[in-house]
PDB file of C-alpha atoms in Angstrom:
ATOM      1  CA  MET A 464     129.766 113.745 160.991  1.00  0.00           C
ATOM      2  CA  GLY A 465     130.599 117.446 160.535  1.00  0.00           C
ATOM      3  CA  VAL A 466     129.354 119.921 157.960  1.00  0.00           C
ATOM      4  CA  ILE A 467     131.919 121.453 155.613  1.00  0.00           C
ATOM      5  CA  ASP A 468     131.359 125.088 154.573  1.00  0.00           C
ATOM      6  CA  ILE A 469     132.473 125.065 150.929  1.00  0.00           C
ATOM      7  CA  LEU A 470     131.944 128.764 150.224  1.00  0.00           C
ATOM      8  CA  GLY A 471     133.409 130.029 153.495  1.00  0.00           C
ATOM      9  CA  GLU A 472     135.099 133.405 153.114  1.00  0.00           C
ATOM     10  CA  GLN A 473     134.934 133.255 149.323  1.00  0.00           C
ATOM     11  CA  GLU A 474     131.203 133.985 149.390  1.00  0.00           C
ATOM     12  CA  GLU A 475     131.942 137.704 149.710  1.00  0.00           C
ATOM     13  CA  THR A 476     134.124 137.787 146.588  1.00  0.00           C
ATOM     14  CA  LEU A 477     132.498 135.104 144.439  1.00  0.00           C
ATOM     15  CA  GLY A 478     128.878 135.459 145.515  1.00  0.00           C
ATOM     16  CA  THR A 479     126.553 132.616 146.319  1.00  0.00           C
ATOM     17  CA  ALA A 480     126.110 129.535 144.191  1.00  0.00           C
ATOM     18  CA  GLU A 481     122.870 131.078 142.874  1.00  0.00           C
ATOM     19  CA  ASP A 482     124.738 134.250 141.801  1.00  0.00           C
ATOM     20  CA  LEU A 483     127.328 132.200 139.964  1.00  0.00           C
ATOM     21  CA  ARG A 484     124.653 130.159 138.206  1.00  0.00           C
ATOM     22  CA  GLU A 485     123.065 133.339 136.837  1.00  0.00           C
ATOM     23  CA  GLU A 486     126.357 134.576 135.355  1.00  0.00           C
ATOM     24  CA  ILE A 487     126.929 131.533 133.149  1.00  0.00           C
ATOM     25  CA  VAL A 488     126.136 132.354 129.524  1.00  0.00           C
ATOM     26  CA  VAL A 489     126.128 129.727 126.826  1.00  0.00           C
ATOM     27  CA  GLU A 490     127.427 131.065 123.524  1.00  0.00           C
ATOM     28  CA  VAL A 491     125.714 129.408 120.590  1.00  0.00           C
ATOM     29  CA  MET A 492     127.937 129.359 117.522  1.00  0.00           C
ATOM     30  CA  GLN A 493     126.108 130.361 114.373  1.00  0.00           C
ATOM     31  CA  PRO A 494     126.603 127.933 111.510  1.00  0.00           C
ATOM     32  CA  GLU A 495     128.703 129.048 108.567  1.00  0.00           C
ATOM     33  CA  LEU A 496     126.454 128.618 105.555  1.00  0.00           C
ATOM     34  CA  SER A 497     127.657 129.161 102.012  1.00  0.00           C
ATOM     35  CA  GLY A 498     127.549 132.880 101.246  1.00  0.00           C
ATOM     36  CA  SER A 499     127.658 133.987 104.903  1.00  0.00           C
ATOM     37  CA  LEU A 500     129.867 136.940 105.804  1.00  0.00           C
ATOM     38  CA  VAL A 501     132.192 136.056 108.687  1.00  0.00           C
ATOM     39  CA  LYS A 502     134.152 138.699 110.594  1.00  0.00           C
ATOM     40  CA  ILE A 503     137.101 137.350 112.566  1.00  0.00           C
ATOM     41  CA  GLU A 504     139.879 138.437 114.890  1.00  0.00           C
ATOM     42  CA  PHE A 505     143.045 136.570 115.791  1.00  0.00           C
ATOM     43  CA  GLU A 506     145.832 137.612 118.103  1.00  0.00           C
ATOM     44  CA  THR A 507     149.532 137.608 117.233  1.00  0.00           C
ATOM     45  CA  SER A 508     152.498 138.449 119.435  1.00  0.00           C
ATOM     46  CA  VAL A 509     152.476 141.979 117.951  1.00  0.00           C
ATOM     47  CA  GLY A 510     148.739 142.707 118.079  1.00  0.00           C
ATOM     48  CA  LEU A 511     145.185 141.831 117.152  1.00  0.00           C
ATOM     49  CA  CYS A 512     144.412 141.211 113.471  1.00  0.00           C
ATOM     50  CA  LYS A 513     140.923 141.727 112.040  1.00  0.00           C
ATOM     51  CA  GLY A 514     139.357 140.720 108.760  1.00  0.00           C
ATOM     52  CA  PHE A 515     136.456 139.019 107.049  1.00  0.00           C
ATOM     53  CA  TYR A 516     135.657 136.326 104.508  1.00  0.00           C
ATOM     54  CA  TYR A 517     132.674 134.883 102.669  1.00  0.00           C
ATOM     55  CA  VAL A 518     131.952 131.207 103.258  1.00  0.00           C
ATOM     56  CA  SER A 519     132.282 129.047 100.152  1.00  0.00           C
ATOM     57  CA  GLU A 520     131.551 125.403  99.415  1.00  0.00           C
ATOM     58  CA  VAL A 521     135.228 124.707  98.755  1.00  0.00           C
ATOM     59  CA  GLY A 522     136.579 125.893 102.129  1.00  0.00           C
ATOM     60  CA  HIS A 523     140.050 127.384 102.733  1.00  0.00           C
ATOM     61  CA  GLU A 524     138.666 130.888 102.066  1.00  0.00           C
ATOM     62  CA  GLU A 525     141.015 133.858 101.777  1.00  0.00           C
ATOM     63  CA  ILE A 526     140.592 136.426 104.547  1.00  0.00           C
ATOM     64  CA  ASN A 527     140.394 140.108 103.631  1.00  0.00           C
ATOM     65  CA  LEU A 528     142.414 141.875 106.322  1.00  0.00           C
ATOM     66  CA  GLU A 529     142.140 145.446 107.571  1.00  0.00           C
ATOM     67  CA  PRO A 530     145.158 147.594 106.575  1.00  0.00           C
ATOM     68  CA  ASP A 531     146.502 147.702 110.167  1.00  0.00           C
ATOM     69  CA  SER A 532     146.334 143.910 110.323  1.00  0.00           C
ATOM     70  CA  VAL A 533     148.291 143.588 107.072  1.00  0.00           C
ATOM     71  CA  ASP A 534     151.002 145.816 108.617  1.00  0.00           C
ATOM     72  CA  ILE A 535     151.139 143.602 111.732  1.00  0.00           C
ATOM     73  CA  LEU A 536     151.578 140.439 109.676  1.00  0.00           C
ATOM     74  CA  LYS A 537     154.205 142.091 107.453  1.00  0.00           C
ATOM     75  CA  MET A 538     156.198 142.887 110.625  1.00  0.00           C
ATOM     76  CA  LEU A 539     156.043 139.226 111.657  1.00  0.00           C
ATOM     77  CA  PHE A 540     156.335 137.676 108.198  1.00  0.00           C
ATOM     78  CA  PRO A 541     157.854 140.102 105.647  1.00  0.00           C
ATOM     79  CA  THR A 542     156.955 137.790 102.756  1.00  0.00           C
ATOM     80  CA  CYS A 543     153.326 137.305 103.855  1.00  0.00           C
ATOM     81  CA  ASN A 544     151.131 137.019 100.782  1.00  0.00           C
ATOM     82  CA  GLY A 545     147.765 136.053 102.243  1.00  0.00           C
ATOM     83  CA  VAL A 546     145.732 134.667 105.122  1.00  0.00           C
ATOM     84  CA  PHE A 547     143.341 131.743 104.761  1.00  0.00           C
ATOM     85  CA  VAL A 548     140.865 129.829 106.903  1.00  0.00           C
ATOM     86  CA  HIS A 549     142.482 126.510 107.850  1.00  0.00           C
ATOM     87  CA  GLN A 550     141.025 123.836 105.589  1.00  0.00           C
ATOM     88  CA  ASN A 551     140.678 121.125 108.261  1.00  0.00           C
ATOM     89  CA  ASN A 552     140.062 123.195 111.403  1.00  0.00           C
ATOM     90  CA  ARG A 553     137.968 126.330 110.873  1.00  0.00           C
ATOM     91  CA  ASP A 554     138.961 127.676 114.295  1.00  0.00           C
ATOM     92  CA  TRP A 555     142.418 128.527 112.909  1.00  0.00           C
ATOM     93  CA  VAL A 556     143.880 130.734 110.193  1.00  0.00           C
ATOM     94  CA  GLU A 557     146.962 129.980 108.091  1.00  0.00           C
ATOM     95  CA  ILE A 558     149.446 132.642 107.052  1.00  0.00           C
ATOM     96  CA  SER A 559     150.786 132.124 103.541  1.00  0.00           C
ATOM     97  CA  VAL A 560     154.400 133.217 103.070  1.00  0.00           C
ATOM     98  CA  ALA A 561     156.488 133.377  99.897  1.00  0.00           C
ATOM     99  CA  GLU A 562     159.700 132.092 101.493  1.00  0.00           C
ATOM    100  CA  PRO A 563     160.164 128.448 102.438  1.00  0.00           C
ATOM    101  CA  ILE A 564     159.934 127.967 106.213  1.00  0.00           C
ATOM    102  CA  GLN A 565     159.384 124.948 108.381  1.00  0.00           C
ATOM    103  CA  GLY A 566     155.636 124.516 108.828  1.00  0.00           C
ATOM    104  CA  ILE A 567     152.880 127.022 108.145  1.00  0.00           C
ATOM    105  CA  PRO A 568     152.309 129.885 110.601  1.00  0.00           C
ATOM    106  CA  GLU A 569     148.868 129.491 112.182  1.00  0.00           C
ATOM    107  CA  TYR A 570     146.776 131.450 114.669  1.00  0.00           C
ATOM    108  CA  LYS A 571     143.627 130.484 116.558  1.00  0.00           C
ATOM    109  CA  ILE A 572     140.610 132.645 115.770  1.00  0.00           C
ATOM    110  CA  TYR A 573     139.891 134.780 118.824  1.00  0.00           C
ATOM    111  CA  ASN A 574     136.465 136.082 117.819  1.00  0.00           C
ATOM    112  CA  ARG A 575     134.008 135.143 115.042  1.00  0.00           C
ATOM    113  CA  ILE A 576     130.756 136.851 114.007  1.00  0.00           C
ATOM    114  CA  VAL A 577     128.663 135.160 111.307  1.00  0.00           C
ATOM    115  CA  SER A 578     126.167 137.286 109.352  1.00  0.00           C
ATOM    116  CA  PRO A 579     123.917 136.137 106.544  1.00  0.00           C
ATOM    117  CA  GLY A 580     125.165 137.493 103.249  1.00  0.00           C
ATOM    118  CA  ALA A 581     125.405 136.830  99.567  1.00  0.00           C
ATOM    119  CA  ILE A 582     128.412 136.580  97.305  1.00  0.00           C
TER     120      ILE A 582
END
């Protein structure tokens, strides 16, 4: 029975199994408690949008966008009148538009930072 060299030539570019093990970082998601300040980013086809919201008991919070992000969404959806955290899946945002379209535009949250805060 022969021995198979799994790493082979890749060891120079990837490092050893021990090196790879050290590079793995587990990201622990902070819980969203009522009153927490949450900063988010989501990416559209035109650019990255940034904003924040305060967690409420009701859910479906409105996101306060940075001015540049409002401009990006207005380019994509001229009748955009707000952005909200998706009520059923908090990893997504919903774009509210004044005109009737098929479905609701949604984007996956790219980055989320939860800070304790008070309303």
